[in-house]
Amino acid sequence: MSAVEGISEFLPISSTGHMVLTADVLKIAQTSFVKDFEIIIQLGAILAIVVLYWNSLFKSVEVWKRIIIAFIPTGIIGLLLFKIVKNYLLGNLYITLLSLLIGGIILIILELIYKEKEHHLEDISKMSLPKAFTIGLFQSIAIIPGVSRSAATIIGALFLGTKRKAAAEFSFILAVPTMLAATGLDLIKTNFSYSSSEWLILLVGFIGAFVFALISVKLFLRYVQSNNFIIFGVYRIVAAILFYLIVIR
């Protein structure tokens, strides 16, 4: 589960959706602890971003102004809808598969009409504050399992005239406050009431997510230097259809 989280968290394919599907394949019931696990191990993936971007981006005040502005709509919407998402949406296979399918179609359509141009933004520290806020609105859609936080923010950034690499990097850094808030809220709601064996499971999940996220982010950035996101759209569509036909049906 942590390998799936680490690999998929920063790719536009939905880490939450993949963990839900993985849990179903492995016959892991969507208990309250499993749902907590799926949220909390995202901290491991966050740590990978902190390690990779500490020197080049995390010390930039201008970048963080834009990250905070982008986080505001997600934070408000996530707080208001937390119970609905956790109790009714998270773990719902049909919603997850539908989101994967629709998201894949949108990603392909966007790439077919998107043409990266020289004047497009490549330095996220120069992004306008209204654009950063709008990207945050796109990210808030990702409270629906299967949508993909990464896909939503990247699509929003591309739509607003940002180059692919810059869009990916903005998505990576925006994940830090977003996932910290989601994990912190979940821990507060549960009052940290886990057994010693459950804490051990969370620790193993954290470490696994960190290691696999490091590898995934490096490979993904190398890929987007000279490729588009169509392959991820195709993957989402194929994965949704195959899972429905093989597992659910």
PDB file of C-alpha atoms in Angstrom:
ATOM      1  CA  MET A   1       0.000   0.000   0.000  1.00  0.00           C
ATOM      2  CA  SER A   2       2.817   2.424   0.829  1.00  0.00           C
ATOM      3  CA  ALA A   3       4.589   1.596  -2.444  1.00  0.00           C
ATOM      4  CA  VAL A   4       1.404   2.431  -4.342  1.00  0.00           C
ATOM      5  CA  GLU A   5       1.077   5.701  -2.400  1.00  0.00           C
ATOM      6  CA  GLY A   6       4.688   6.730  -2.979  1.00  0.00           C
ATOM      7  CA  ILE A   7       4.637   5.944  -6.695  1.00  0.00           C
ATOM      8  CA  SER A   8       1.255   7.465  -7.483  1.00  0.00           C
ATOM      9  CA  GLU A   9       1.005  10.486  -5.138  1.00  0.00           C
ATOM     10  CA  PHE A  10       2.678  12.960  -7.487  1.00  0.00           C
ATOM     11  CA  LEU A  11       1.601  11.376 -10.776  1.00  0.00           C
ATOM     12  CA  PRO A  12      -1.710  12.512 -12.335  1.00  0.00           C
ATOM     13  CA  ILE A  13      -3.346   9.124 -11.717  1.00  0.00           C
ATOM     14  CA  SER A  14      -4.811   9.493  -8.173  1.00  0.00           C
ATOM     15  CA  SER A  15      -2.928   7.931  -5.268  1.00  0.00           C
ATOM     16  CA  THR A  16      -6.064   7.690  -3.120  1.00  0.00           C
ATOM     17  CA  GLY A  17      -7.922   5.966  -5.934  1.00  0.00           C
ATOM     18  CA  HIS A  18      -5.103   3.495  -6.419  1.00  0.00           C
ATOM     19  CA  MET A  19      -4.881   2.739  -2.704  1.00  0.00           C
ATOM     20  CA  VAL A  20      -8.635   2.098  -2.587  1.00  0.00           C
ATOM     21  CA  LEU A  21      -8.363  -0.252  -5.560  1.00  0.00           C
ATOM     22  CA  THR A  22      -5.245  -1.921  -4.128  1.00  0.00           C
ATOM     23  CA  ALA A  23      -6.990  -2.497  -0.810  1.00  0.00           C
ATOM     24  CA  ASP A  24      -9.874  -4.129  -2.654  1.00  0.00           C
ATOM     25  CA  VAL A  25      -7.546  -6.427  -4.623  1.00  0.00           C
ATOM     26  CA  LEU A  26      -5.681  -7.380  -1.432  1.00  0.00           C
ATOM     27  CA  LYS A  27      -9.007  -7.928   0.378  1.00  0.00           C
ATOM     28  CA  ILE A  28      -8.230  -5.246   2.971  1.00  0.00           C
ATOM     29  CA  ALA A  29     -11.507  -3.980   4.400  1.00  0.00           C
ATOM     30  CA  GLN A  30     -11.986  -0.209   4.410  1.00  0.00           C
ATOM     31  CA  THR A  31     -12.062   0.097   8.194  1.00  0.00           C
ATOM     32  CA  SER A  32     -11.575   3.396   9.985  1.00  0.00           C
ATOM     33  CA  PHE A  33      -7.906   2.564  10.589  1.00  0.00           C
ATOM     34  CA  VAL A  34      -7.288   1.647   6.939  1.00  0.00           C
ATOM     35  CA  LYS A  35      -8.789   4.966   5.864  1.00  0.00           C
ATOM     36  CA  ASP A  36      -6.537   6.720   8.395  1.00  0.00           C
ATOM     37  CA  PHE A  37      -3.552   4.743   7.073  1.00  0.00           C
ATOM     38  CA  GLU A  38      -4.288   5.834   3.499  1.00  0.00           C
ATOM     39  CA  ILE A  39      -4.279   9.474   4.614  1.00  0.00           C
ATOM     40  CA  ILE A  40      -1.425   9.447   7.141  1.00  0.00           C
ATOM     41  CA  ILE A  41       1.237   7.689   5.027  1.00  0.00           C
ATOM     42  CA  GLN A  42       1.005  10.646   2.651  1.00  0.00           C
ATOM     43  CA  LEU A  43       3.341  12.319   5.153  1.00  0.00           C
ATOM     44  CA  GLY A  44       6.089  10.050   3.861  1.00  0.00           C
ATOM     45  CA  ALA A  45       5.504  11.306   0.334  1.00  0.00           C
ATOM     46  CA  ILE A  46       5.532  14.892   1.646  1.00  0.00           C
ATOM     47  CA  LEU A  47       8.929  14.332   3.235  1.00  0.00           C
ATOM     48  CA  ALA A  48      10.291  13.271  -0.158  1.00  0.00           C
ATOM     49  CA  ILE A  49       9.279  16.661  -1.600  1.00  0.00           C
ATOM     50  CA  VAL A  50      10.848  18.486   1.342  1.00  0.00           C
ATOM     51  CA  VAL A  51      14.129  16.621   0.767  1.00  0.00           C
ATOM     52  CA  LEU A  52      14.156  17.157  -3.003  1.00  0.00           C
ATOM     53  CA  TYR A  53      13.148  20.833  -3.034  1.00  0.00           C
ATOM     54  CA  TRP A  54      14.549  22.234   0.188  1.00  0.00           C
ATOM     55  CA  ASN A  55      17.467  24.209  -1.271  1.00  0.00           C
ATOM     56  CA  SER A  56      16.020  25.330  -4.585  1.00  0.00           C
ATOM     57  CA  LEU A  57      12.446  26.234  -3.735  1.00  0.00           C
ATOM     58  CA  PHE A  58      11.538  25.999  -0.064  1.00  0.00           C
ATOM     59  CA  LYS A  59      13.601  29.055   0.846  1.00  0.00           C
ATOM     60  CA  SER A  60      11.772  31.250  -1.679  1.00  0.00           C
ATOM     61  CA  VAL A  61       9.305  33.618  -0.017  1.00  0.00           C
ATOM     62  CA  GLU A  62       7.676  34.403  -3.369  1.00  0.00           C
ATOM     63  CA  VAL A  63       6.974  30.721  -4.041  1.00  0.00           C
ATOM     64  CA  TRP A  64       5.415  30.275  -0.616  1.00  0.00           C
ATOM     65  CA  LYS A  65       3.176  33.306  -1.036  1.00  0.00           C
ATOM     66  CA  ARG A  66       1.649  31.568  -4.043  1.00  0.00           C
ATOM     67  CA  ILE A  67       1.474  28.187  -2.338  1.00  0.00           C
ATOM     68  CA  ILE A  68      -0.410  29.643   0.637  1.00  0.00           C
ATOM     69  CA  ILE A  69      -2.851  31.472  -1.657  1.00  0.00           C
ATOM     70  CA  ALA A  70      -3.439  28.245  -3.618  1.00  0.00           C
ATOM     71  CA  PHE A  71      -3.989  26.267  -0.425  1.00  0.00           C
ATOM     72  CA  ILE A  72      -6.761  28.537   0.927  1.00  0.00           C
ATOM     73  CA  PRO A  73      -9.710  27.199  -1.161  1.00  0.00           C
ATOM     74  CA  THR A  74      -8.653  23.583  -0.640  1.00  0.00           C
ATOM     75  CA  GLY A  75      -8.262  24.090   3.101  1.00  0.00           C
ATOM     76  CA  ILE A  76     -11.705  25.643   3.477  1.00  0.00           C
ATOM     77  CA  ILE A  77     -13.519  23.115   1.288  1.00  0.00           C
ATOM     78  CA  GLY A  78     -11.628  20.167   2.797  1.00  0.00           C
ATOM     79  CA  LEU A  79     -12.484  21.248   6.336  1.00  0.00           C
ATOM     80  CA  LEU A  80     -16.168  21.719   5.526  1.00  0.00           C
ATOM     81  CA  LEU A  81     -16.541  18.407   3.697  1.00  0.00           C
ATOM     82  CA  PHE A  82     -14.112  16.240   5.736  1.00  0.00           C
ATOM     83  CA  LYS A  83     -16.777  13.994   7.285  1.00  0.00           C
ATOM     84  CA  ILE A  84     -18.640  13.500   4.016  1.00  0.00           C
ATOM     85  CA  VAL A  85     -15.458  12.573   2.153  1.00  0.00           C
ATOM     86  CA  LYS A  86     -14.191  10.139   4.780  1.00  0.00           C
ATOM     87  CA  ASN A  87     -17.532   8.496   5.607  1.00  0.00           C
ATOM     88  CA  TYR A  88     -19.166   8.324   2.182  1.00  0.00           C
ATOM     89  CA  LEU A  89     -16.664   8.922  -0.634  1.00  0.00           C
ATOM     90  CA  LEU A  90     -13.378   7.391   0.524  1.00  0.00           C
ATOM     91  CA  GLY A  91     -13.481   3.667  -0.210  1.00  0.00           C
ATOM     92  CA  ASN A  92     -16.338   3.918  -2.722  1.00  0.00           C
ATOM     93  CA  LEU A  93     -15.141   1.890  -5.723  1.00  0.00           C
ATOM     94  CA  TYR A  94     -17.718   3.205  -8.170  1.00  0.00           C
ATOM     95  CA  ILE A  95     -16.936   6.861  -7.468  1.00  0.00           C
ATOM     96  CA  THR A  96     -13.205   6.104  -7.649  1.00  0.00           C
ATOM     97  CA  LEU A  97     -13.453   4.332 -11.012  1.00  0.00           C
ATOM     98  CA  LEU A  98     -15.733   6.978 -12.511  1.00  0.00           C
ATOM     99  CA  SER A  99     -13.334   9.708 -11.393  1.00  0.00           C
ATOM    100  CA  LEU A 100     -10.369   7.831 -12.880  1.00  0.00           C
ATOM    101  CA  LEU A 101     -12.211   7.437 -16.183  1.00  0.00           C
ATOM    102  CA  ILE A 102     -13.461  11.014 -16.501  1.00  0.00           C
ATOM    103  CA  GLY A 103     -10.128  12.443 -15.327  1.00  0.00           C
ATOM    104  CA  GLY A 104      -8.299  10.412 -17.958  1.00  0.00           C
ATOM    105  CA  ILE A 105     -10.553  11.704 -20.729  1.00  0.00           C
ATOM    106  CA  ILE A 106     -10.112  15.321 -19.585  1.00  0.00           C
ATOM    107  CA  LEU A 107      -6.333  14.906 -19.387  1.00  0.00           C
ATOM    108  CA  ILE A 108      -6.164  13.601 -22.963  1.00  0.00           C
ATOM    109  CA  ILE A 109      -8.450  16.326 -24.339  1.00  0.00           C
ATOM    110  CA  LEU A 110      -6.432  19.044 -22.619  1.00  0.00           C
ATOM    111  CA  GLU A 111      -3.158  17.711 -24.001  1.00  0.00           C
ATOM    112  CA  LEU A 112      -4.590  17.534 -27.520  1.00  0.00           C
ATOM    113  CA  ILE A 113      -5.489  21.236 -27.446  1.00  0.00           C
ATOM    114  CA  TYR A 114      -2.612  22.462 -25.249  1.00  0.00           C
ATOM    115  CA  LYS A 115       0.415  23.885 -27.032  1.00  0.00           C
ATOM    116  CA  GLU A 116       3.333  24.905 -24.864  1.00  0.00           C
ATOM    117  CA  LYS A 117       4.663  28.293 -25.949  1.00  0.00           C
ATOM    118  CA  GLU A 118       7.720  30.340 -25.119  1.00  0.00           C
ATOM    119  CA  HIS A 119       5.767  32.982 -23.216  1.00  0.00           C
ATOM    120  CA  HIS A 120       4.179  30.405 -20.911  1.00  0.00           C
ATOM    121  CA  LEU A 121       5.218  30.641 -17.278  1.00  0.00           C
ATOM    122  CA  GLU A 122       8.249  28.601 -16.268  1.00  0.00           C
ATOM    123  CA  ASP A 123       9.169  30.312 -12.985  1.00  0.00           C
ATOM    124  CA  ILE A 124       6.462  29.648 -10.390  1.00  0.00           C
ATOM    125  CA  SER A 125       7.750  32.458  -8.178  1.00  0.00           C
ATOM    126  CA  LYS A 126       6.425  34.865 -10.845  1.00  0.00           C
ATOM    127  CA  MET A 127       2.948  33.332 -11.036  1.00  0.00           C
ATOM    128  CA  SER A 128       0.187  35.875 -10.399  1.00  0.00           C
ATOM    129  CA  LEU A 129      -1.716  35.473  -7.111  1.00  0.00           C
ATOM    130  CA  PRO A 130      -5.124  35.119  -8.852  1.00  0.00           C
ATOM    131  CA  LYS A 131      -3.711  32.267 -10.941  1.00  0.00           C
ATOM    132  CA  ALA A 132      -2.353  30.573  -7.823  1.00  0.00           C
ATOM    133  CA  PHE A 133      -5.781  30.860  -6.175  1.00  0.00           C
ATOM    134  CA  THR A 134      -7.466  29.410  -9.261  1.00  0.00           C
ATOM    135  CA  ILE A 135      -5.093  26.422  -9.226  1.00  0.00           C
ATOM    136  CA  GLY A 136      -6.124  25.936  -5.596  1.00  0.00           C
ATOM    137  CA  LEU A 137      -9.764  25.787  -6.731  1.00  0.00           C
ATOM    138  CA  PHE A 138      -8.811  23.087  -9.216  1.00  0.00           C
ATOM    139  CA  GLN A 139      -7.063  21.166  -6.434  1.00  0.00           C
ATOM    140  CA  SER A 140     -10.164  21.253  -4.229  1.00  0.00           C
ATOM    141  CA  ILE A 141     -11.938  19.012  -6.753  1.00  0.00           C
ATOM    142  CA  ALA A 142      -9.502  16.281  -5.710  1.00  0.00           C
ATOM    143  CA  ILE A 143     -11.353  15.700  -2.434  1.00  0.00           C
ATOM    144  CA  ILE A 144     -13.314  13.240  -4.582  1.00  0.00           C
ATOM    145  CA  PRO A 145     -11.411   9.897  -4.563  1.00  0.00           C
ATOM    146  CA  GLY A 146      -9.992   9.045  -7.963  1.00  0.00           C
ATOM    147  CA  VAL A 147      -9.809  12.629  -9.243  1.00  0.00           C
ATOM    148  CA  SER A 148      -6.082  12.988  -8.384  1.00  0.00           C
ATOM    149  CA  ARG A 149      -4.789  16.060  -6.614  1.00  0.00           C
ATOM    150  CA  SER A 150      -1.765  16.103  -8.893  1.00  0.00           C
ATOM    151  CA  ALA A 151      -3.860  15.860 -12.067  1.00  0.00           C
ATOM    152  CA  ALA A 152      -6.259  18.587 -10.929  1.00  0.00           C
ATOM    153  CA  THR A 153      -3.489  21.068 -10.108  1.00  0.00           C
ATOM    154  CA  ILE A 154      -1.428  20.265 -13.212  1.00  0.00           C
ATOM    155  CA  ILE A 155      -4.476  20.599 -15.471  1.00  0.00           C
ATOM    156  CA  GLY A 156      -5.339  23.904 -13.807  1.00  0.00           C
ATOM    157  CA  ALA A 157      -1.796  25.215 -14.184  1.00  0.00           C
ATOM    158  CA  LEU A 158      -1.565  24.177 -17.852  1.00  0.00           C
ATOM    159  CA  PHE A 159      -4.959  25.711 -18.562  1.00  0.00           C
ATOM    160  CA  LEU A 160      -3.702  28.988 -17.073  1.00  0.00           C
ATOM    161  CA  GLY A 161      -0.589  29.075 -19.280  1.00  0.00           C
ATOM    162  CA  THR A 162       2.121  27.346 -17.265  1.00  0.00           C
ATOM    163  CA  LYS A 163       4.815  25.138 -18.750  1.00  0.00           C
ATOM    164  CA  ARG A 164       4.627  21.421 -17.933  1.00  0.00           C
ATOM    165  CA  LYS A 165       7.680  21.264 -15.664  1.00  0.00           C
ATOM    166  CA  ALA A 166       6.590  24.363 -13.721  1.00  0.00           C
ATOM    167  CA  ALA A 167       3.055  22.979 -13.419  1.00  0.00           C
ATOM    168  CA  ALA A 168       4.416  19.711 -12.019  1.00  0.00           C
ATOM    169  CA  GLU A 169       6.705  21.490  -9.538  1.00  0.00           C
ATOM    170  CA  PHE A 170       3.935  23.785  -8.317  1.00  0.00           C
ATOM    171  CA  SER A 171       1.752  20.709  -7.824  1.00  0.00           C
ATOM    172  CA  PHE A 172       4.512  18.982  -5.834  1.00  0.00           C
ATOM    173  CA  ILE A 173       5.065  21.886  -3.448  1.00  0.00           C
ATOM    174  CA  LEU A 174       1.352  22.632  -3.040  1.00  0.00           C
ATOM    175  CA  ALA A 175       0.997  19.048  -1.839  1.00  0.00           C
ATOM    176  CA  VAL A 176       3.006  19.858   1.311  1.00  0.00           C
ATOM    177  CA  PRO A 177       0.532  22.129   3.142  1.00  0.00           C
ATOM    178  CA  THR A 178      -2.419  20.267   1.620  1.00  0.00           C
ATOM    179  CA  MET A 179      -1.420  16.822   2.839  1.00  0.00           C
ATOM    180  CA  LEU A 180      -0.089  18.132   6.136  1.00  0.00           C
ATOM    181  CA  ALA A 181      -3.496  19.683   6.789  1.00  0.00           C
ATOM    182  CA  ALA A 182      -5.376  16.535   5.730  1.00  0.00           C
ATOM    183  CA  THR A 183      -3.199  14.288   7.875  1.00  0.00           C
ATOM    184  CA  GLY A 184      -3.241  16.637  10.864  1.00  0.00           C
ATOM    185  CA  LEU A 185      -7.028  16.930  10.733  1.00  0.00           C
ATOM    186  CA  ASP A 186      -7.378  13.159  10.560  1.00  0.00           C
ATOM    187  CA  LEU A 187      -5.055  12.653  13.542  1.00  0.00           C
ATOM    188  CA  ILE A 188      -6.978  15.233  15.585  1.00  0.00           C
ATOM    189  CA  LYS A 189     -10.296  13.578  14.735  1.00  0.00           C
ATOM    190  CA  THR A 190      -8.976  10.166  15.896  1.00  0.00           C
ATOM    191  CA  ASN A 191      -7.260  11.581  19.014  1.00  0.00           C
ATOM    192  CA  PHE A 192      -4.125   9.589  18.110  1.00  0.00           C
ATOM    193  CA  SER A 193      -5.871   6.511  19.514  1.00  0.00           C
ATOM    194  CA  TYR A 194      -3.883   3.740  17.832  1.00  0.00           C
ATOM    195  CA  SER A 195      -2.489   0.527  19.278  1.00  0.00           C
ATOM    196  CA  SER A 196       1.267  -0.165  19.257  1.00  0.00           C
ATOM    197  CA  SER A 197       0.870  -2.554  16.309  1.00  0.00           C
ATOM    198  CA  GLU A 198      -1.106   0.078  14.376  1.00  0.00           C
ATOM    199  CA  TRP A 199       1.596   2.702  15.025  1.00  0.00           C
ATOM    200  CA  LEU A 200       4.159   0.209  13.678  1.00  0.00           C
ATOM    201  CA  ILE A 201       2.072  -0.288  10.533  1.00  0.00           C
ATOM    202  CA  LEU A 202       1.853   3.487  10.089  1.00  0.00           C
ATOM    203  CA  LEU A 203       5.647   3.811  10.503  1.00  0.00           C
ATOM    204  CA  VAL A 204       6.351   1.146   7.888  1.00  0.00           C
ATOM    205  CA  GLY A 205       3.843   2.811   5.554  1.00  0.00           C
ATOM    206  CA  PHE A 206       5.483   6.194   6.114  1.00  0.00           C
ATOM    207  CA  ILE A 207       8.971   4.906   5.256  1.00  0.00           C
ATOM    208  CA  GLY A 208       7.761   3.003   2.196  1.00  0.00           C
ATOM    209  CA  ALA A 209       5.863   6.012   0.847  1.00  0.00           C
ATOM    210  CA  PHE A 210       8.933   8.242   1.350  1.00  0.00           C
ATOM    211  CA  VAL A 211      11.313   5.944  -0.551  1.00  0.00           C
ATOM    212  CA  PHE A 212       9.002   5.287  -3.476  1.00  0.00           C
ATOM    213  CA  ALA A 213       7.983   8.960  -3.746  1.00  0.00           C
ATOM    214  CA  LEU A 214      11.640   9.993  -4.055  1.00  0.00           C
ATOM    215  CA  ILE A 215      12.090   7.637  -6.989  1.00  0.00           C
ATOM    216  CA  SER A 216       8.752   8.498  -8.600  1.00  0.00           C
ATOM    217  CA  VAL A 217       9.218  12.291  -8.493  1.00  0.00           C
ATOM    218  CA  LYS A 218      12.707  12.154 -10.006  1.00  0.00           C
ATOM    219  CA  LEU A 219      11.554   9.927 -12.874  1.00  0.00           C
ATOM    220  CA  PHE A 220       8.394  11.976 -13.446  1.00  0.00           C
ATOM    221  CA  LEU A 221      10.299  15.273 -13.738  1.00  0.00           C
ATOM    222  CA  ARG A 222      12.701  13.688 -16.186  1.00  0.00           C
ATOM    223  CA  TYR A 223       9.744  12.426 -18.224  1.00  0.00           C
ATOM    224  CA  VAL A 224       7.869  15.749 -18.463  1.00  0.00           C
ATOM    225  CA  GLN A 225      10.945  17.532 -19.811  1.00  0.00           C
ATOM    226  CA  SER A 226      10.165  16.165 -23.261  1.00  0.00           C
ATOM    227  CA  ASN A 227       6.805  14.363 -23.029  1.00  0.00           C
ATOM    228  CA  ASN A 228       3.147  15.215 -22.476  1.00  0.00           C
ATOM    229  CA  PHE A 229       0.587  13.704 -20.077  1.00  0.00           C
ATOM    230  CA  ILE A 230      -1.480  11.738 -22.606  1.00  0.00           C
ATOM    231  CA  ILE A 231      -0.011   8.423 -21.462  1.00  0.00           C
ATOM    232  CA  PHE A 232      -1.354   9.059 -17.961  1.00  0.00           C
ATOM    233  CA  GLY A 233      -4.808   9.824 -19.356  1.00  0.00           C
ATOM    234  CA  VAL A 234      -4.794   6.586 -21.330  1.00  0.00           C
ATOM    235  CA  TYR A 235      -3.598   4.675 -18.279  1.00  0.00           C
ATOM    236  CA  ARG A 236      -6.439   6.083 -16.130  1.00  0.00           C
ATOM    237  CA  ILE A 237      -9.061   5.060 -18.681  1.00  0.00           C
ATOM    238  CA  VAL A 238      -7.643   1.552 -19.192  1.00  0.00           C
ATOM    239  CA  ALA A 239      -7.195   0.990 -15.433  1.00  0.00           C
ATOM    240  CA  ALA A 240     -10.779   2.066 -14.686  1.00  0.00           C
ATOM    241  CA  ILE A 241     -12.283  -0.141 -17.402  1.00  0.00           C
ATOM    242  CA  LEU A 242     -10.175  -3.220 -16.611  1.00  0.00           C
ATOM    243  CA  PHE A 243     -10.789  -2.979 -12.872  1.00  0.00           C
ATOM    244  CA  TYR A 244     -14.521  -2.712 -13.460  1.00  0.00           C
ATOM    245  CA  LEU A 245     -14.594  -5.661 -15.869  1.00  0.00           C
ATOM    246  CA  ILE A 246     -12.261  -7.961 -13.931  1.00  0.00           C
ATOM    247  CA  VAL A 247     -12.916  -7.165 -10.275  1.00  0.00           C
ATOM    248  CA  ILE A 248     -16.315  -5.546  -9.873  1.00  0.00           C
ATOM    249  CA  ARG A 249     -18.329  -7.100 -12.667  1.00  0.00           C
TER     250      ARG A 249
END
